[in-house]
Tab-separated table of C-alpha atoms in Angstrom:
chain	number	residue	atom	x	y	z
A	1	UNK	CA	401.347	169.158	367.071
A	2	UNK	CA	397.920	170.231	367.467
A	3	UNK	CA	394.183	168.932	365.985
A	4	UNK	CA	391.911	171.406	364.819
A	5	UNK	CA	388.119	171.353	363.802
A	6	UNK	CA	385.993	174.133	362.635
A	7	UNK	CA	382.819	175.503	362.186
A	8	UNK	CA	382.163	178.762	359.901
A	9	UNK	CA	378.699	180.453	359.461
A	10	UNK	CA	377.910	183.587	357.412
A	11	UNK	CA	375.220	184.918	359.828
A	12	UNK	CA	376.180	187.755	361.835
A	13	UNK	CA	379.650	187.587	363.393
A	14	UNK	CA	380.756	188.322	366.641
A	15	UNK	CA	382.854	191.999	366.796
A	16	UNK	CA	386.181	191.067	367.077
A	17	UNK	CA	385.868	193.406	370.875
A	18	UNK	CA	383.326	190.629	371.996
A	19	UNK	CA	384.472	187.181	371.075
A	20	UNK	CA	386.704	186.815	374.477
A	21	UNK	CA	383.625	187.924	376.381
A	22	UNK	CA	381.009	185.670	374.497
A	23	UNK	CA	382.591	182.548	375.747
A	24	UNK	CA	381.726	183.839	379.185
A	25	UNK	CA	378.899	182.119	380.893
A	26	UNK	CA	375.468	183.463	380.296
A	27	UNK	CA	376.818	186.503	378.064
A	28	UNK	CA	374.890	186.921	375.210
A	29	UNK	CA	375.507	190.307	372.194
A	30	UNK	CA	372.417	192.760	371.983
A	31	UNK	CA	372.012	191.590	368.292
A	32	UNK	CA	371.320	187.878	369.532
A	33	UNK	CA	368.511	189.014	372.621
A	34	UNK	CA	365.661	188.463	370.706
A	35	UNK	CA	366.719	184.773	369.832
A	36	UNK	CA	365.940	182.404	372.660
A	37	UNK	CA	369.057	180.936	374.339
A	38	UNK	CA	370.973	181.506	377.957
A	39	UNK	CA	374.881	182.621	376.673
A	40	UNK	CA	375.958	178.881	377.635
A	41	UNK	CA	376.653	177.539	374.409
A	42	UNK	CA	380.270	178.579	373.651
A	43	UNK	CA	380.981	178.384	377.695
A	44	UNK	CA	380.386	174.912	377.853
A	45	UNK	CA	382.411	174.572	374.454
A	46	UNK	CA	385.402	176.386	376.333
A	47	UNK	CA	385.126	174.466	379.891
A	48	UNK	CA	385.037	171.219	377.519
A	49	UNK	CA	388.018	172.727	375.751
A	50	UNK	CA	390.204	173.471	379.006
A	51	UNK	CA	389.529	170.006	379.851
A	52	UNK	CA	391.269	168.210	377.277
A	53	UNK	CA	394.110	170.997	377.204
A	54	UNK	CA	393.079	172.333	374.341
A	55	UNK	CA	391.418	176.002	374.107
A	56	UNK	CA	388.578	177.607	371.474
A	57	UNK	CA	389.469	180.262	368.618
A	58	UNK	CA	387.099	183.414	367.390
A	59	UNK	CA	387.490	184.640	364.024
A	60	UNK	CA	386.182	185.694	360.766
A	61	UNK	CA	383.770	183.652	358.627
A	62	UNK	CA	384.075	182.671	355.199
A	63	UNK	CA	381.075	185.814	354.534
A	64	UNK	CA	383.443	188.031	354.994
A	65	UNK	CA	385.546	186.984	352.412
A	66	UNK	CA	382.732	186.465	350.545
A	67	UNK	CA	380.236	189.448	351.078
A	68	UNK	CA	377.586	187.556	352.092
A	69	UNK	CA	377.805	188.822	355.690
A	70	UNK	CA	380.922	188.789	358.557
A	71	UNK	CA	380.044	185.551	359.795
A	72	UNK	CA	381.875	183.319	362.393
A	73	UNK	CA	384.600	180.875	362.345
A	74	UNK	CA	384.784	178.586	365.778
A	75	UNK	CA	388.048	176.630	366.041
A	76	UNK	CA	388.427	174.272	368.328
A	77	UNK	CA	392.230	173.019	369.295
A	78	UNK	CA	393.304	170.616	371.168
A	79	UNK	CA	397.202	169.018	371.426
A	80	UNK	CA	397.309	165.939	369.460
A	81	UNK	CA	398.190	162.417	370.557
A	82	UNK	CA	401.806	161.610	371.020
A	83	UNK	CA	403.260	158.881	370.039
């Protein structure tokens, strides 16, 4: 079985064509330049990830379900204790 936690925003999104480059060390979307930051947020989420076997999901927010913008959904999954 697997664990999985989540956090959802209704801020921008991420194009569904980005999200596997975004968790790429110091990438950061044209839309987000302006903002400070250095593209090493969801990199260091994804080496942390790999570490503990488990790996980090992309997808819709809840905005775009409910028209208050795309938003983001970040799942992260990891394999779940055995017993």
């Amino acid at each position: 079985g697997e664990i999985e936690f989540s956090v959802t925003d209704t801020g921008p999104g991420v194009p569904e064509e980005d999200r596997e480059r975004v968790i790429q060390r110091f990438v950061r979307l044209d839309n987000s330049r302006t903002e400070p930051g250095s593209g090493l947020g969801l990199s260091l989420v994804g080496a942390v990830m790999e570490a503990h076997a488990g790996r980090i999901v992309l997808d819709e927010g809840p905005g775009a379900y409910g028209g208050f913008g795309p938003g983001l959904r970040v799942a992260l999954v990891l394999p779940a204790a055995e017993e």
